[in-house]
PDB file of C-alpha atoms in Angstrom:
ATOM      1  CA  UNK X  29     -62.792  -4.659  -0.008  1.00 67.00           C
ATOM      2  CA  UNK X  30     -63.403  -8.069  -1.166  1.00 82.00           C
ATOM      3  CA  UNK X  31     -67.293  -9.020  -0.882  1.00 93.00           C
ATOM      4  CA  UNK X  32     -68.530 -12.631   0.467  1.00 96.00           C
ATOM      5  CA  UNK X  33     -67.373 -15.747  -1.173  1.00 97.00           C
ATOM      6  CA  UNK X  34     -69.213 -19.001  -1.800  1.00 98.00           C
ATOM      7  CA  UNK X  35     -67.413 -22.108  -3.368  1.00 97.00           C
ATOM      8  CA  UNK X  36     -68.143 -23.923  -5.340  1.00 97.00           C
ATOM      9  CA  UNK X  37     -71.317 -22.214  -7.284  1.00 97.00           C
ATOM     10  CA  UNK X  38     -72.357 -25.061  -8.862  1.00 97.00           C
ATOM     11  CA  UNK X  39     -73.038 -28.721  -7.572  1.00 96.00           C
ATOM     12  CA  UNK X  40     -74.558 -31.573  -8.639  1.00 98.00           C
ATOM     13  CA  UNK X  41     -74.328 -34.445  -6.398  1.00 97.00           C
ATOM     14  CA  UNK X  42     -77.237 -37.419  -5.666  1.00 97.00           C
ATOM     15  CA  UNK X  43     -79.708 -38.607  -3.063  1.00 97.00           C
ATOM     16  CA  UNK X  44     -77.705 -40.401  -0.581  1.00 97.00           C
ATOM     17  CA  UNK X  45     -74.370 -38.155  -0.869  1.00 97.00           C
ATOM     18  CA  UNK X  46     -73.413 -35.930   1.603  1.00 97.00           C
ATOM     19  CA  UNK X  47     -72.152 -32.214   0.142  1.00 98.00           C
ATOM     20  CA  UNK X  48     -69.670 -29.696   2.017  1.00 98.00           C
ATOM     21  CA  UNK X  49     -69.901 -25.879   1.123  1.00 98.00           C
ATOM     22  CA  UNK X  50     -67.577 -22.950   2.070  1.00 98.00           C
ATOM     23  CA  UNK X  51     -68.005 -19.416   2.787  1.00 98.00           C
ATOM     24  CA  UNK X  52     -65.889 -16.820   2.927  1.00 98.00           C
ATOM     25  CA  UNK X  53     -66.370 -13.643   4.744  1.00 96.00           C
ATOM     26  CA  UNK X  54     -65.782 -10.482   3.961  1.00 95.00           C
ATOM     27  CA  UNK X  55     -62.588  -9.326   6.046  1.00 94.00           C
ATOM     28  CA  UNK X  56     -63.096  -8.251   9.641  1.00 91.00           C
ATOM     29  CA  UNK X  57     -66.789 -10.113   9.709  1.00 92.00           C
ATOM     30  CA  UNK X  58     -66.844 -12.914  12.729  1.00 92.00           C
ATOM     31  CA  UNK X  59     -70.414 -13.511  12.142  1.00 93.00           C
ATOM     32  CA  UNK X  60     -71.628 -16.337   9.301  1.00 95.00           C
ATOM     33  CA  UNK X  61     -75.300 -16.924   8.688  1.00 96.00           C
ATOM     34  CA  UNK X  62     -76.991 -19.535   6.214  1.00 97.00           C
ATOM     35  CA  UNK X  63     -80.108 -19.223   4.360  1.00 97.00           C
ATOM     36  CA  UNK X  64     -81.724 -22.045   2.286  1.00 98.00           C
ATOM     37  CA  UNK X  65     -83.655 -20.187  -0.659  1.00 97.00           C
ATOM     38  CA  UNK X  66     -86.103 -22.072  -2.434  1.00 95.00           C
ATOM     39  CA  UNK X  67     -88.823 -20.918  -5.294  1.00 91.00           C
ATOM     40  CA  UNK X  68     -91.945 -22.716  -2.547  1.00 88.00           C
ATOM     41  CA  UNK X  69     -90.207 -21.952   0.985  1.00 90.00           C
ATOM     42  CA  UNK X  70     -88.115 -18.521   0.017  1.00 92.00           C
ATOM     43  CA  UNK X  71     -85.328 -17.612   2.346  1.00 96.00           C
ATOM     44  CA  UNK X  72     -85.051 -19.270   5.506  1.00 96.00           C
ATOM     45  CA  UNK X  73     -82.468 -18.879   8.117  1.00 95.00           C
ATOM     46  CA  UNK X  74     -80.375 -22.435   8.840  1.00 97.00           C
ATOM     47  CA  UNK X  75     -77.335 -21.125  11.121  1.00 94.00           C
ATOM     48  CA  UNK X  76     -75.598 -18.604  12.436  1.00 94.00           C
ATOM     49  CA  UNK X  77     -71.731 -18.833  13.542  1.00 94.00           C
ATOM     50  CA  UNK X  78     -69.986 -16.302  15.947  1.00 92.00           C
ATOM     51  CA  UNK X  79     -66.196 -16.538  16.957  1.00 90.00           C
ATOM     52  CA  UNK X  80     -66.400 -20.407  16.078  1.00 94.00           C
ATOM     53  CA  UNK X  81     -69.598 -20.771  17.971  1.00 93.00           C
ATOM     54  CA  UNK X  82     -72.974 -21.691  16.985  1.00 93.00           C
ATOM     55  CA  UNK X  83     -75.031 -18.536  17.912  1.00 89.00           C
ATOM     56  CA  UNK X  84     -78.224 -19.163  16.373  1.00 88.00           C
ATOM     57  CA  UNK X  85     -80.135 -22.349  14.721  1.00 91.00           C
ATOM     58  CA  UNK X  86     -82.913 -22.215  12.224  1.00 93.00           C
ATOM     59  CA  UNK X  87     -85.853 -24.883  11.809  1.00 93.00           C
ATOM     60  CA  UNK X  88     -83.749 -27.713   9.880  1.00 96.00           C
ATOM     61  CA  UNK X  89     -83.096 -31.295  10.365  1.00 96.00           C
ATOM     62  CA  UNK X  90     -79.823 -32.672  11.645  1.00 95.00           C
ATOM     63  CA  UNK X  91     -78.070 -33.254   8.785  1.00 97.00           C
ATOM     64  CA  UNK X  92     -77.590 -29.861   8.311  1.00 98.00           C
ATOM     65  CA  UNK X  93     -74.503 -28.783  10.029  1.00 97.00           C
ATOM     66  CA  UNK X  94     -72.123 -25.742  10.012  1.00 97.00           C
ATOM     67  CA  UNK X  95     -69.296 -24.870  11.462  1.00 97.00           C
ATOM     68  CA  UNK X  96     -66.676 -21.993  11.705  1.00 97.00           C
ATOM     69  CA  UNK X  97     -62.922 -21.831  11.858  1.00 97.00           C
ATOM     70  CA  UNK X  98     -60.437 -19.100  13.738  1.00 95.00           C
ATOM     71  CA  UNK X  99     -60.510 -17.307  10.046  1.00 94.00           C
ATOM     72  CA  UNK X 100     -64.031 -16.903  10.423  1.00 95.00           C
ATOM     73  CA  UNK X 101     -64.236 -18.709   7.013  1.00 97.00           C
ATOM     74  CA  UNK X 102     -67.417 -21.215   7.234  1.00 98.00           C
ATOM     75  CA  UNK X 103     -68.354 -24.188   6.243  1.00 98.00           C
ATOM     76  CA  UNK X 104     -71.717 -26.313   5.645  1.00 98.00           C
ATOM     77  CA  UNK X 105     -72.540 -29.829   5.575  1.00 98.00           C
ATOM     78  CA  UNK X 106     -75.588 -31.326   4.047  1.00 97.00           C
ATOM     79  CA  UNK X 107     -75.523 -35.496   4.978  1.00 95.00           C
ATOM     80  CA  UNK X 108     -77.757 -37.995   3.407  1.00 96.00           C
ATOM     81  CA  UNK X 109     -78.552 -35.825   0.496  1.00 97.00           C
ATOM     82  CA  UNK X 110     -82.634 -35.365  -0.122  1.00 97.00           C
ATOM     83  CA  UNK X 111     -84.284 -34.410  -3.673  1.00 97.00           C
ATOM     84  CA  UNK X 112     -85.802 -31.637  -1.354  1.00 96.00           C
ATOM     85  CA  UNK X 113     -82.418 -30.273  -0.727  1.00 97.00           C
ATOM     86  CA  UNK X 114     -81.918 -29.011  -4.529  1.00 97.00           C
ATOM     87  CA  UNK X 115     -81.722 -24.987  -3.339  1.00 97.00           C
ATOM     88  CA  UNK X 116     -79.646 -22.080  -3.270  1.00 97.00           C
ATOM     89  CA  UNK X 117     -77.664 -21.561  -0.367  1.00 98.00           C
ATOM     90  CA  UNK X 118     -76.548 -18.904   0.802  1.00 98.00           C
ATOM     91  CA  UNK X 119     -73.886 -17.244   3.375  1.00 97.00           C
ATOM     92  CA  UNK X 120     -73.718 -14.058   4.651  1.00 96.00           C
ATOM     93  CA  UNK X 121     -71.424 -12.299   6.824  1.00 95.00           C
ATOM     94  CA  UNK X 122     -71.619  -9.348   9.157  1.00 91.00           C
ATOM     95  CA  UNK X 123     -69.253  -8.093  11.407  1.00 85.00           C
ATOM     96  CA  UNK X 124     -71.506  -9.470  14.499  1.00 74.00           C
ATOM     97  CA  UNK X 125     -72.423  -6.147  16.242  1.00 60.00           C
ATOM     98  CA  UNK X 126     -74.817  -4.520  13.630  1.00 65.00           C
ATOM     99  CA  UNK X 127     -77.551  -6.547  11.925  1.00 65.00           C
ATOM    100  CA  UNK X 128     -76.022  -5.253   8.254  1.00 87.00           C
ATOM    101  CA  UNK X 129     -75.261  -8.795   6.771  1.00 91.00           C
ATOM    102  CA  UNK X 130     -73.740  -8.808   3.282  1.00 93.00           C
ATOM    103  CA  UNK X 131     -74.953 -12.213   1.021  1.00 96.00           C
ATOM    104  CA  UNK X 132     -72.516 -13.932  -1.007  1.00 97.00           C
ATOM    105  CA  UNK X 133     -73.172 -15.069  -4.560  1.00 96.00           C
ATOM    106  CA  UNK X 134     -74.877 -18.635  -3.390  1.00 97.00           C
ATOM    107  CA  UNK X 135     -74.160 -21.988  -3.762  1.00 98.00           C
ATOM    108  CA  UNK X 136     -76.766 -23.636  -6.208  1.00 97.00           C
ATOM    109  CA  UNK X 137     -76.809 -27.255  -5.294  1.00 98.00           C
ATOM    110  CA  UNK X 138     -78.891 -29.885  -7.206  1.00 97.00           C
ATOM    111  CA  UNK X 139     -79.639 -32.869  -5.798  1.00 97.00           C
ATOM    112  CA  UNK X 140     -80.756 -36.113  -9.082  1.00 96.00           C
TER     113      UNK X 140
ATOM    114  CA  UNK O   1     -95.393 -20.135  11.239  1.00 52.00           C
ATOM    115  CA  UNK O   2     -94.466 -16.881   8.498  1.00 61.00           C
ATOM    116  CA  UNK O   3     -93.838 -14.076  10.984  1.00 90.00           C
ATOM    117  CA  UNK O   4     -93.249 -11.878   8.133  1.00 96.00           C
ATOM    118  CA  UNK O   5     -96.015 -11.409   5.544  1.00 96.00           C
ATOM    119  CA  UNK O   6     -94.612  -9.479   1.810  1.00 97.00           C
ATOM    120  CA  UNK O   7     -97.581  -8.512  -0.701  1.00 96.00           C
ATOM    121  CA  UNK O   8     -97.598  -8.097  -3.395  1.00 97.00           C
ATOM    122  CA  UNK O   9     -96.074 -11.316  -5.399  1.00 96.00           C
ATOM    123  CA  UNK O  10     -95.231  -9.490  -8.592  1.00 97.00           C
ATOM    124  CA  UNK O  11     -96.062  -6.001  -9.549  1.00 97.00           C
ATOM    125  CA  UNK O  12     -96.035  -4.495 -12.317  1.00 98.00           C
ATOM    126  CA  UNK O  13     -95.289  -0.570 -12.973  1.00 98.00           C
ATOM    127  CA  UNK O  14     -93.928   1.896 -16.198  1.00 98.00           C
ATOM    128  CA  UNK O  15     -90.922   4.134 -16.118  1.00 97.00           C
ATOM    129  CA  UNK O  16     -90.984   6.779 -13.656  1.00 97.00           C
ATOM    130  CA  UNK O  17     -93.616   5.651 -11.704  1.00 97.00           C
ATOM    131  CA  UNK O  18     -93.811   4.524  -8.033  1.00 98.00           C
ATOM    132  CA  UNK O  19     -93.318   0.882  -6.462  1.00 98.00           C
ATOM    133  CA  UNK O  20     -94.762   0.193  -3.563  1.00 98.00           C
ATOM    134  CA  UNK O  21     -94.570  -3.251  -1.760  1.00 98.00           C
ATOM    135  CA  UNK O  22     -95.838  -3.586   1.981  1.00 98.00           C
ATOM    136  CA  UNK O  23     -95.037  -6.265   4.626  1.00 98.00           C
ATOM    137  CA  UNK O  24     -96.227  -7.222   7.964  1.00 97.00           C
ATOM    138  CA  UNK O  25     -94.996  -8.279  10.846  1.00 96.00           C
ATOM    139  CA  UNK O  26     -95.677 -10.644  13.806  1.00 93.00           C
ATOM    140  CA  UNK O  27     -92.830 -10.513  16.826  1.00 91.00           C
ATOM    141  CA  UNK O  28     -93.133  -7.218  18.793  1.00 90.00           C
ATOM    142  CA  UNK O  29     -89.438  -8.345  19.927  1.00 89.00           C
ATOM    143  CA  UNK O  30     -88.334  -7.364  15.881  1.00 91.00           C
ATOM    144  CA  UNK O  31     -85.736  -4.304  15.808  1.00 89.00           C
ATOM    145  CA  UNK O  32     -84.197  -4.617  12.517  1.00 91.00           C
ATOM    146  CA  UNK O  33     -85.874  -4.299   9.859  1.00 93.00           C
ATOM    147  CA  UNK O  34     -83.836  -4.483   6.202  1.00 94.00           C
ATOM    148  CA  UNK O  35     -84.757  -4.723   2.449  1.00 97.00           C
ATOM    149  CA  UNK O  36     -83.248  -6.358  -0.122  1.00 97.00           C
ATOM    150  CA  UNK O  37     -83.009  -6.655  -3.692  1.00 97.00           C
ATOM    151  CA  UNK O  38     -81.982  -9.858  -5.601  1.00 97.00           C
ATOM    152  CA  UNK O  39     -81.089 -10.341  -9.296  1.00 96.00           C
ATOM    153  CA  UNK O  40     -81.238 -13.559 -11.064  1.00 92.00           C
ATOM    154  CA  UNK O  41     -78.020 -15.713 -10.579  1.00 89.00           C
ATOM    155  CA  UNK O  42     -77.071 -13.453  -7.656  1.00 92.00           C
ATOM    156  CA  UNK O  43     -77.110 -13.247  -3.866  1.00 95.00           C
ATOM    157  CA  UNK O  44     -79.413 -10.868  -2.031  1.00 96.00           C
ATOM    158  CA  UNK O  45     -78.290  -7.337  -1.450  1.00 95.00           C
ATOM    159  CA  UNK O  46     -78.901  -5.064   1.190  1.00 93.00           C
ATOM    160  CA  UNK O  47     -80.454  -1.516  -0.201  1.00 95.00           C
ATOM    161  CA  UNK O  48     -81.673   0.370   3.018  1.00 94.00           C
ATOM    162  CA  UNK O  49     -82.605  -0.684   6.399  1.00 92.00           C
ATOM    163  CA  UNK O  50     -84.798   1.018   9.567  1.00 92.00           C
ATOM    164  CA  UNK O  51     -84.869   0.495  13.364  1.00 89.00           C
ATOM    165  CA  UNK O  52     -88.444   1.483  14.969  1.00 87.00           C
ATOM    166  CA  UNK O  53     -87.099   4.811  16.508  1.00 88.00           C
ATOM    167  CA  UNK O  54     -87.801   6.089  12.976  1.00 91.00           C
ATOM    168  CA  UNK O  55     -91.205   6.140  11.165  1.00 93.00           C
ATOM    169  CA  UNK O  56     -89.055   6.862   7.506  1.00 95.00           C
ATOM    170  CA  UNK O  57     -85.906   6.870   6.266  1.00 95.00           C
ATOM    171  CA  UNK O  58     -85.369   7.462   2.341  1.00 96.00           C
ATOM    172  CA  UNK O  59     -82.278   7.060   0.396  1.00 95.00           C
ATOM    173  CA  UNK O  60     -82.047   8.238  -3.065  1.00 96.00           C
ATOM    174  CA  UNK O  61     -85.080   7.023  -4.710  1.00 97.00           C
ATOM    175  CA  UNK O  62     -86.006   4.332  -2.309  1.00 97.00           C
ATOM    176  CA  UNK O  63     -87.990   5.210   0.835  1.00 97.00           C
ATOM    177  CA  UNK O  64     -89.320   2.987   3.668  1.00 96.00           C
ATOM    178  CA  UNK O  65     -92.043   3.897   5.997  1.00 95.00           C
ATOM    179  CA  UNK O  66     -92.365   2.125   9.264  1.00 95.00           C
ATOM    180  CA  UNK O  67     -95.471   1.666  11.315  1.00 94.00           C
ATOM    181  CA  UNK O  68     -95.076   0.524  14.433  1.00 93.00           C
ATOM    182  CA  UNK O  69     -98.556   0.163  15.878  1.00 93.00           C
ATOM    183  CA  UNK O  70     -99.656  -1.505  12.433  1.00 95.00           C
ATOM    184  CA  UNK O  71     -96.654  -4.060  13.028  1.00 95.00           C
ATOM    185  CA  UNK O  72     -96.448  -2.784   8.915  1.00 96.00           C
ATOM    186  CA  UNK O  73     -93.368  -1.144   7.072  1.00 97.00           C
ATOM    187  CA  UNK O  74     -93.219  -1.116   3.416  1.00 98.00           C
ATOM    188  CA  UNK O  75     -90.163   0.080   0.398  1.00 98.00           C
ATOM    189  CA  UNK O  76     -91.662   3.332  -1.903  1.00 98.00           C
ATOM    190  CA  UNK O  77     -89.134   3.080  -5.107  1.00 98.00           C
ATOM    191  CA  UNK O  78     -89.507   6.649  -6.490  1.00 97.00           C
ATOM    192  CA  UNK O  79     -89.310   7.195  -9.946  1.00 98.00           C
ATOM    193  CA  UNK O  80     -88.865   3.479 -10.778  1.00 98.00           C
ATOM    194  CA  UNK O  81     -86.466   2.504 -14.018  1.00 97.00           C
ATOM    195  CA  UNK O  82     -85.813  -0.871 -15.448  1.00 97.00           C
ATOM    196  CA  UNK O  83     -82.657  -1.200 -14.178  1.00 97.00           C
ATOM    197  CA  UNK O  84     -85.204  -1.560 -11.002  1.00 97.00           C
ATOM    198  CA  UNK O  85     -86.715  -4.603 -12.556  1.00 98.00           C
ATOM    199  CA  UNK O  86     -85.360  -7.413  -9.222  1.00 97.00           C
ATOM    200  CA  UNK O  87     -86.703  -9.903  -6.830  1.00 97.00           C
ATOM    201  CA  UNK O  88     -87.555  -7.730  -3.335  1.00 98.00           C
ATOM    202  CA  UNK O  89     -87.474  -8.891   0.230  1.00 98.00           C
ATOM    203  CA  UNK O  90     -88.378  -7.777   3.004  1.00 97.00           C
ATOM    204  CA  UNK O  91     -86.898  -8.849   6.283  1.00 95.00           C
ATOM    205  CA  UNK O  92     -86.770  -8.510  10.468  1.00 94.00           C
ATOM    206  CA  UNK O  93     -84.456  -9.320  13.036  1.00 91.00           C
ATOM    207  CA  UNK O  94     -84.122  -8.874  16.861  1.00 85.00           C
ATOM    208  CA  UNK O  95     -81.556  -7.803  19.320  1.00 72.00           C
ATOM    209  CA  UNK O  96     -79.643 -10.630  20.244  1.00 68.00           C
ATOM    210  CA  UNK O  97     -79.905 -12.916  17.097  1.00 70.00           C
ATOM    211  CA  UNK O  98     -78.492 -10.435  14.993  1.00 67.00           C
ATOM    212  CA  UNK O  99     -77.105 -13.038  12.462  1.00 80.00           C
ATOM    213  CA  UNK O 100     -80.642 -14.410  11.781  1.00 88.00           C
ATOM    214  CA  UNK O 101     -82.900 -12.269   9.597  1.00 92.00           C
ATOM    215  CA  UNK O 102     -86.820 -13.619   8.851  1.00 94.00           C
ATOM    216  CA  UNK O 103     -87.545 -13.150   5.312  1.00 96.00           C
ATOM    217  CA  UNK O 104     -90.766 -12.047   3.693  1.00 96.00           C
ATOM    218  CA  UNK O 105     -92.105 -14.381   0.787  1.00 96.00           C
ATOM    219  CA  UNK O 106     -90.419 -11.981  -1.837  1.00 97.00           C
ATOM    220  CA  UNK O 107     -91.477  -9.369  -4.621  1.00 97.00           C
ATOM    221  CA  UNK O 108     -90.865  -9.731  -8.351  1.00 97.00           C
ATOM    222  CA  UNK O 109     -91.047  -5.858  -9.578  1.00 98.00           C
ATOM    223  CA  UNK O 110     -90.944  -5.441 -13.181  1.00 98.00           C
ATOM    224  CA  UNK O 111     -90.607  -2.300 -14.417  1.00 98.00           C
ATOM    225  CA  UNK O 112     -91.736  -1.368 -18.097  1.00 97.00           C
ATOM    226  CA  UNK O 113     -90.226   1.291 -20.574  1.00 93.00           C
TER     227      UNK O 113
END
């Protein structure tokens, strides 16, 4: 069974920018969660989608956004790019009715 | 506000011997509580996981105890190798938000030959 995919795994984009990254579950999973990993703030929860819906929200601005399509595959958007946005990011997928999520590779995004 | 405190930072230990790495909680409400292990360059990965019905539960050489009056669980790696040698985190969830998971600060474990 395939595992979680991220794409891309490398970006380099600049203040200002706005950056769109994809997720791919593993097969079956209708739950997506994002995590923002960081050496100074570690992993922190941004989003959780559910059957297309927004189930759970973490602590981050607005211009952090998410959303999920019938395939369950996910996508994030990051607008008005920040310096302090450079960070891993990270999806994971579970198959919504056990807390067993499964991480993908990341996303390392670096924002000049 | 860190509702889930990981100690230590780093830790050292030799071949064969035993890793230990604690973490506290704050939320009664918490249910879930998994650990991870992360390589450089990859994503986190899930190595064993306990619900509070259960003070232990050990799997191959990794073990975690769970204390639920102490709001404290921690990860015993038994006979530890260098293949061992990862970024640990501990991390809690509850019923009901079961996509979200609250993340300890992490553990760099280094394990010498």
């Amino acid at each position: 069974k395939a595992g979680v995919t991220q794409t891309p795994r490398y970006l380099i984009k600049t203040r200002g920018q706005q950056v769109t990254l994809s997720c791919s579950p593993i097969s079956g999973h209708r739950s997506v969660s994002w995590y923002q990993q960081t050496p100074g703030q570690g992993l922190q929860f941004l989003f959780e989608y559910f059957s297309e819906t927004q189930r759970n929200k973490g602590n981050f601005p607005g211009r952090f956004s998410g959303r999920q399509f019938s395939n369950s595959r996910s996508e994030m958007n990051v607008s008005t790019l920040e310096l302090g946005d450079s960070a891993l990011y990270l999806c994971a997928s579970s198959l919504g009715t056990l807390n067993e999520q499964f991480f993908g590779p990341g996303t390392r995004l670096t924002v000049l | 506000q860190q509702q889930v405190k990981q100690s230590p930072q780093s830790l050292i230990v030799q071949k064969g011997g035993i890793s230990i790495i604690n973490c506290a909680y704050e939320n009664t409400a918490f249910d879930y509580f998994p650990w991870y292990q992360q390589f450089p360059g990859k994503g986190p990965a899930l190595l064993i996981a306990i619900r509070p019905d259960v003070s232990e539960k050990k799997e191959g050489r990794f073990t975690i105890s769970f204390n639920k009056s102490a709001k404290q669980f921690s990860l015993h790696i038994m006979d530890s190798q260098p293949g061992d040698s990862a970024t640990y985190f501990c991390a809690a969830s509850k019923s009901g938000n079961t996509g979200k998971l609250i993340f300890g600060q992490g553990t760099t474990l280094q394990v010498k030959p």
